[in-house]
Short mmCIF file of C-alpha atoms and ligand atoms in Angstrom, two decimals:
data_model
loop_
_atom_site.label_atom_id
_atom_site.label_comp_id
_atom_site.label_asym_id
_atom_site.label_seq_id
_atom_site.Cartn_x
_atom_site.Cartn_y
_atom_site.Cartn_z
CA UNK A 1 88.07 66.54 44.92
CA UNK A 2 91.41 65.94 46.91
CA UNK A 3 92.87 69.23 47.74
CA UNK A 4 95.89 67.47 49.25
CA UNK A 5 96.60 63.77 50.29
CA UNK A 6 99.48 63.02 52.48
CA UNK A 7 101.55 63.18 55.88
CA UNK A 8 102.05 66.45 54.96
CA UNK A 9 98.31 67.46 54.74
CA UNK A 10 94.82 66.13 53.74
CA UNK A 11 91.50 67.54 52.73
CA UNK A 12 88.93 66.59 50.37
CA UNK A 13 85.71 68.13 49.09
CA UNK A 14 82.57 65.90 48.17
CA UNK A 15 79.86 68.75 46.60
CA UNK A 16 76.28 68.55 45.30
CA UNK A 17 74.58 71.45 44.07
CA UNK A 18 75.97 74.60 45.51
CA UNK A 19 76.68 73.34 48.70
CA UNK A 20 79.82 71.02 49.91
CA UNK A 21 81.65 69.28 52.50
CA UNK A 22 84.83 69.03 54.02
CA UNK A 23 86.65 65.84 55.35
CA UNK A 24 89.58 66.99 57.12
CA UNK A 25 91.14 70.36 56.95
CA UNK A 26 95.01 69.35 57.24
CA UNK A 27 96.35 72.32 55.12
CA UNK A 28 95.98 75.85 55.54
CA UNK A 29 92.95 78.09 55.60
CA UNK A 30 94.21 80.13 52.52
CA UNK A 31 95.42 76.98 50.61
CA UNK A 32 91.95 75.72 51.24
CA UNK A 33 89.83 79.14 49.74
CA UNK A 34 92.48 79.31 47.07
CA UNK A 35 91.87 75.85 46.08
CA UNK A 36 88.21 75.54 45.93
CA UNK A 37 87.56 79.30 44.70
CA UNK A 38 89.91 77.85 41.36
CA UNK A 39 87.11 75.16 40.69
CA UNK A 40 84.77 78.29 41.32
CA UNK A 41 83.54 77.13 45.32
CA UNK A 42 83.14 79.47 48.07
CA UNK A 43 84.04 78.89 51.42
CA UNK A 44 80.28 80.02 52.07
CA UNK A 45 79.39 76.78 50.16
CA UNK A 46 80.50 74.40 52.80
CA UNK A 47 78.06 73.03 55.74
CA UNK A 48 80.70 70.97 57.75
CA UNK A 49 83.79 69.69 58.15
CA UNK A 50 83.94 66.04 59.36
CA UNK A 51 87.45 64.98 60.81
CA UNK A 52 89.05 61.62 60.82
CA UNK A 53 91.30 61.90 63.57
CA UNK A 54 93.87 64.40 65.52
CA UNK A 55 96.89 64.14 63.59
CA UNK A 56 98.29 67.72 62.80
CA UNK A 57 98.33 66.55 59.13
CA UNK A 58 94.24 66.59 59.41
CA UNK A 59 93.46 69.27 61.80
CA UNK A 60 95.41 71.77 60.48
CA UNK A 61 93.12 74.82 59.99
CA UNK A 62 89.94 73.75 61.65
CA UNK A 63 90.40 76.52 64.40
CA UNK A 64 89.78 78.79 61.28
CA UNK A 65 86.86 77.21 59.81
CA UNK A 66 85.17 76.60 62.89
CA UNK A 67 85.94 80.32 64.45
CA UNK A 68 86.42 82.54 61.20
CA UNK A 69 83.60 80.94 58.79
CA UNK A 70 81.33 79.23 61.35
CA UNK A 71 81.41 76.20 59.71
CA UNK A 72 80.79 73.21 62.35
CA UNK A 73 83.43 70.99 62.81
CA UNK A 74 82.06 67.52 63.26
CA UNK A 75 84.55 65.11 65.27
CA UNK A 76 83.59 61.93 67.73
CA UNK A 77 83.51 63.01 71.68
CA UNK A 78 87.16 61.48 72.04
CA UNK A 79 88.02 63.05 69.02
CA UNK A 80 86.68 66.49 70.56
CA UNK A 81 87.71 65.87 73.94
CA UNK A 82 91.48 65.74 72.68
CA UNK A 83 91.15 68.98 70.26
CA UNK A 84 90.57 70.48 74.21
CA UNK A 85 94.11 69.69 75.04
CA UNK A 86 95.46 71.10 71.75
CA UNK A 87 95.69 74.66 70.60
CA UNK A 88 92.03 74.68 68.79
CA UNK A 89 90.51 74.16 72.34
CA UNK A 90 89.78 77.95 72.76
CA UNK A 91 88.93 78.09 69.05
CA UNK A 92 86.02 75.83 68.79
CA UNK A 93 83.18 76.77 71.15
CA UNK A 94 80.32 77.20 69.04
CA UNK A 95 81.18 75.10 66.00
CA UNK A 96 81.53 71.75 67.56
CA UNK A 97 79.47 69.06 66.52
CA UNK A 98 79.98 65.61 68.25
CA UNK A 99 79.03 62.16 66.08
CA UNK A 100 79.11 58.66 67.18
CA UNK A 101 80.32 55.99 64.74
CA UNK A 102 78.13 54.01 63.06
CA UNK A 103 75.19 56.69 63.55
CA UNK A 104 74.89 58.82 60.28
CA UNK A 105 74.23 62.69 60.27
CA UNK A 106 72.66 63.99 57.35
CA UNK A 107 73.68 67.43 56.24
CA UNK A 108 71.18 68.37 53.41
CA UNK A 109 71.19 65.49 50.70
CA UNK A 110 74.45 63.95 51.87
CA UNK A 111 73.92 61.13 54.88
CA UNK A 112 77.55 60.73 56.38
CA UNK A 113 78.82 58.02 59.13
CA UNK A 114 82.02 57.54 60.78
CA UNK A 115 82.97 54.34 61.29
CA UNK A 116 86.44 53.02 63.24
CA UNK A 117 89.94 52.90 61.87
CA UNK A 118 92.70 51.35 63.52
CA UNK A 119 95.02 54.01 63.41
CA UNK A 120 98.21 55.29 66.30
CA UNK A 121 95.62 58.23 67.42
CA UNK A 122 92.55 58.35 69.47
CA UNK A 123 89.35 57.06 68.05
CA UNK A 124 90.55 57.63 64.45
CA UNK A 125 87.24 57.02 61.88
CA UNK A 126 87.24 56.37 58.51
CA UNK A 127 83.74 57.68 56.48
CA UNK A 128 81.05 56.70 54.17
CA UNK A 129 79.13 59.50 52.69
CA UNK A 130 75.70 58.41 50.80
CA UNK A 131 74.46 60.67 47.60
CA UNK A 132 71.61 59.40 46.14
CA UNK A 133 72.86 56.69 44.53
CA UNK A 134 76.41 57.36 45.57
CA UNK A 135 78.68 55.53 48.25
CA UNK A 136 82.14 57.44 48.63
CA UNK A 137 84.26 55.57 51.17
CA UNK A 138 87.49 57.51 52.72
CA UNK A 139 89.65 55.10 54.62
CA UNK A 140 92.84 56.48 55.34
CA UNK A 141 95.26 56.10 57.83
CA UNK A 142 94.50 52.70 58.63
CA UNK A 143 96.63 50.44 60.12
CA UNK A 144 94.98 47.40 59.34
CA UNK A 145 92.16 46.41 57.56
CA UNK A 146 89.92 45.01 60.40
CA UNK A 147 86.32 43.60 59.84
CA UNK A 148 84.96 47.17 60.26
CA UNK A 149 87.08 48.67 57.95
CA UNK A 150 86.64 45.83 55.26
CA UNK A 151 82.67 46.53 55.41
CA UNK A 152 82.69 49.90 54.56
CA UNK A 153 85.52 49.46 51.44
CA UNK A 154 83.51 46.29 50.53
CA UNK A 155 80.11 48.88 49.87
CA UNK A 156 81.63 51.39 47.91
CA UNK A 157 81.59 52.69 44.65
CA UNK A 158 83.93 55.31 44.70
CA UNK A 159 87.02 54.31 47.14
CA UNK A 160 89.47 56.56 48.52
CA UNK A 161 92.23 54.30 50.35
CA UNK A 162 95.59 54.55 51.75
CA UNK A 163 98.77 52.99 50.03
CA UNK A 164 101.12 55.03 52.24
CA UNK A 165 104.44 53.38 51.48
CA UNK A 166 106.12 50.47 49.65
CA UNK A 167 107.54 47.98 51.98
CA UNK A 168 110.92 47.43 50.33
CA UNK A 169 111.66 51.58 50.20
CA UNK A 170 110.62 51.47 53.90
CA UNK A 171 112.23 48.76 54.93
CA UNK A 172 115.75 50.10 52.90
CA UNK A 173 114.98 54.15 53.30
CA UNK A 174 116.74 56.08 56.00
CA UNK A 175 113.95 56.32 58.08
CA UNK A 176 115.21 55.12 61.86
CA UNK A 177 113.88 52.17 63.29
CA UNK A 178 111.54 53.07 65.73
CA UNK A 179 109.51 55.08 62.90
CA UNK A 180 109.55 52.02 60.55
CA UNK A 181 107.94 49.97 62.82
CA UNK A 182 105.53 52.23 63.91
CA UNK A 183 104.52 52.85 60.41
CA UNK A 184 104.35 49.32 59.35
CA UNK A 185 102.90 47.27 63.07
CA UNK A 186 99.27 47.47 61.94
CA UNK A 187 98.54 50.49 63.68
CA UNK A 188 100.33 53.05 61.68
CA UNK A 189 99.48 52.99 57.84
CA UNK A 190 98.94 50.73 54.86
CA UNK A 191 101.28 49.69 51.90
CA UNK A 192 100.92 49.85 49.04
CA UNK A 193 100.48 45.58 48.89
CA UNK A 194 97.97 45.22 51.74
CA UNK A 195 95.99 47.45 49.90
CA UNK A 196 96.54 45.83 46.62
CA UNK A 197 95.70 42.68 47.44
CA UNK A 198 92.85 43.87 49.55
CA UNK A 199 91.10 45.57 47.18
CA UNK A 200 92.35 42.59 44.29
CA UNK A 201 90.51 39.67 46.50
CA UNK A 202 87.71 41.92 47.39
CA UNK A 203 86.19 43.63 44.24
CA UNK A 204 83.06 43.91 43.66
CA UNK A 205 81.44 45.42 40.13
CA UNK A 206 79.91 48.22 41.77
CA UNK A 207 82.80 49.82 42.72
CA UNK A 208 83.90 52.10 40.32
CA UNK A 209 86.69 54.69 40.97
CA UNK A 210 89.51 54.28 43.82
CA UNK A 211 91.72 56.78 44.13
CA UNK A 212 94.80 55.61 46.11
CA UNK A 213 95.48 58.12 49.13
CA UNK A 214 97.98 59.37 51.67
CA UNK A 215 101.07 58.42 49.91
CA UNK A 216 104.78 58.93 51.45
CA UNK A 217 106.96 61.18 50.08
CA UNK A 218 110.15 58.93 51.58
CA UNK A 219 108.84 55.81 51.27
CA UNK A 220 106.94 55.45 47.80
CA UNK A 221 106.32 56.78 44.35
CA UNK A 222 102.89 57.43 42.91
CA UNK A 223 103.73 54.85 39.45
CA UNK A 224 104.72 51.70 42.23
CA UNK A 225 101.10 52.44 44.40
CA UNK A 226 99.51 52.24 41.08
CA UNK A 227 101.30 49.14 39.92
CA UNK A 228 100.99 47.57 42.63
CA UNK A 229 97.31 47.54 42.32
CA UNK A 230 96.86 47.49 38.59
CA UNK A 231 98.94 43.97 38.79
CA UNK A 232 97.08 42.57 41.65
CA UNK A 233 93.97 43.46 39.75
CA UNK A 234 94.52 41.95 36.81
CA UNK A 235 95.95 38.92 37.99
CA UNK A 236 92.42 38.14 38.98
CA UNK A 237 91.03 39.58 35.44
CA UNK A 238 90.18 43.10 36.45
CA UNK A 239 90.70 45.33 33.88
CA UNK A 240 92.10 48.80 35.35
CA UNK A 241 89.76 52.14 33.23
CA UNK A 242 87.18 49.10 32.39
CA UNK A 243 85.87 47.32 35.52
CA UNK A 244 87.20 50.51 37.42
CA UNK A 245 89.40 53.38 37.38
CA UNK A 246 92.35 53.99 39.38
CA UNK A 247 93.98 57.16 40.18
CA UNK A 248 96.11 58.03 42.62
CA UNK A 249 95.55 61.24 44.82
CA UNK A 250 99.24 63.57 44.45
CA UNK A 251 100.42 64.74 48.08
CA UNK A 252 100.75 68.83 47.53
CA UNK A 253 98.86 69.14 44.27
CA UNK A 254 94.74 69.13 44.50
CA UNK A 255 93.33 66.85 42.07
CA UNK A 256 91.25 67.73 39.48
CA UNK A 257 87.00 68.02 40.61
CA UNK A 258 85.72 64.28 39.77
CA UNK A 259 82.13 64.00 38.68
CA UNK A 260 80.19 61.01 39.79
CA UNK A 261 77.60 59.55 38.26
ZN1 ZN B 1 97.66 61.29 58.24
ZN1 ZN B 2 97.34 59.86 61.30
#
């Protein structure tokens, strides 16, 4: 489940029975209870949170989880090293859990591993999360697809991704200069395209849900990310809630709790 997606905050929830995850705690604490108690999950439930990266928009309340609800707070030693600097430095002394990339940690039945993301922040990852028979890939926040990157989308079957903005709204929106090309030189985020034809020239038959993530609220609308793929798709015969379904993840609204199986 997505509990939010977006600059303005992201968390999501991968659960087996009883027991949970978090990746990235980018909203607050009480958003976060109120939103898993509604699908009937207790805070209690969850054995980590694994971070991504730095960014406020992904960090928000892990000074809560980690100090409040003991729950461990799993980020890469650069990762860690710059939470020290922040205002969760004090917060996190017993909680912290450091992981290297490509080494997975197992926490019960799920075996996750970080892997790098090109992204503007230090040592942002990107993760895979095995489930018996599950892969669930988060990549978000990418900049580029690089060779790692590609790997870990290319093994999934269930695919969250960025399609952050629309180049034409960026390029035309009143966002100043500077930003746009920070967003848009490889190391800030993906459009909506990249991804599109990414995912269009790279599909495999065992992937079968992608939910398109981290979406701008200035620079694209949720319809145009899922055009955008649906066309590039099918232009190569891939039939869109056939071959695989397509959603796309809403910024300040969870999504509803997908079942995999
Ligand atoms: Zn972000
Ligand atoms: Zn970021």
């Amino acid at each position: 489940m997505s509990l939010a997606s977006g600059s303005s905050g992201n968390c999501y929830y991968l659960g087996a029975n009883g027991y949970g995850i978090l990746i990235d705690a980018g909203i607050g604490i009480r958003r976060i209870k109120k939103t898993l108690k509604d699908s009937g999950i207790g805070l209690e439930q969850i054995m980590a949170a694994f971070i991504t990266h730095d960014h406020i928009d992904h960090i928000q309340s892990i000074g809560s989880l980690a100090e409040k609800h003991d729950i461990p707070v799993y980020t890469t030693q650069k990762v860690n090293a710059g939470l020290n600097c922040g205002k969760y430095g004090k917060k996190l002394t017993f909680s912290r859990r450091i992981i290297e990339k490509e080494n997975p940690v197992g926490i019960k039945d799920f075996e996750i591993t970080a892997f790098n993301v090109p992204h503007d922040a230090c040592d942002c990852v990107g993760y895979l999360v095995v489930y018996k028979q599950h892969k669930w890939v988060l990549a978000t926040d990418v900049g580029h697809i690089d060779d790692t990157v590609s790997n870990y989308i290319r093994i999934a079957n269930h695919l969250v991704v960025e399609a952050n903005y629309d180049r034409e709204m960026l390029q035309h929106g009143k966002y100043p200069a500077f930003l746009k090309s920070r967003i848009s030189d490889g190391y800030g985020h993906l459009c909506n395209s990249e991804t599109a034809v990414f995912l269009a020239a790279n599909f495999n038959f065992h992937l079968k849900n992608i939910w398109l993530c981290h979406l701008s609220k200035e620079n694209n609308r949720p319809e145009l990310a899922y055009q955008t793929v649906e066309t590039e798709m099918e232009k190569r015969g891939i039939r869109i809630g056939k071959d695989v379904n397509l959603n796309v993840l809403k910024r300040d609204m969870p999504s509803e709790l997908f079942l995999l199986e």
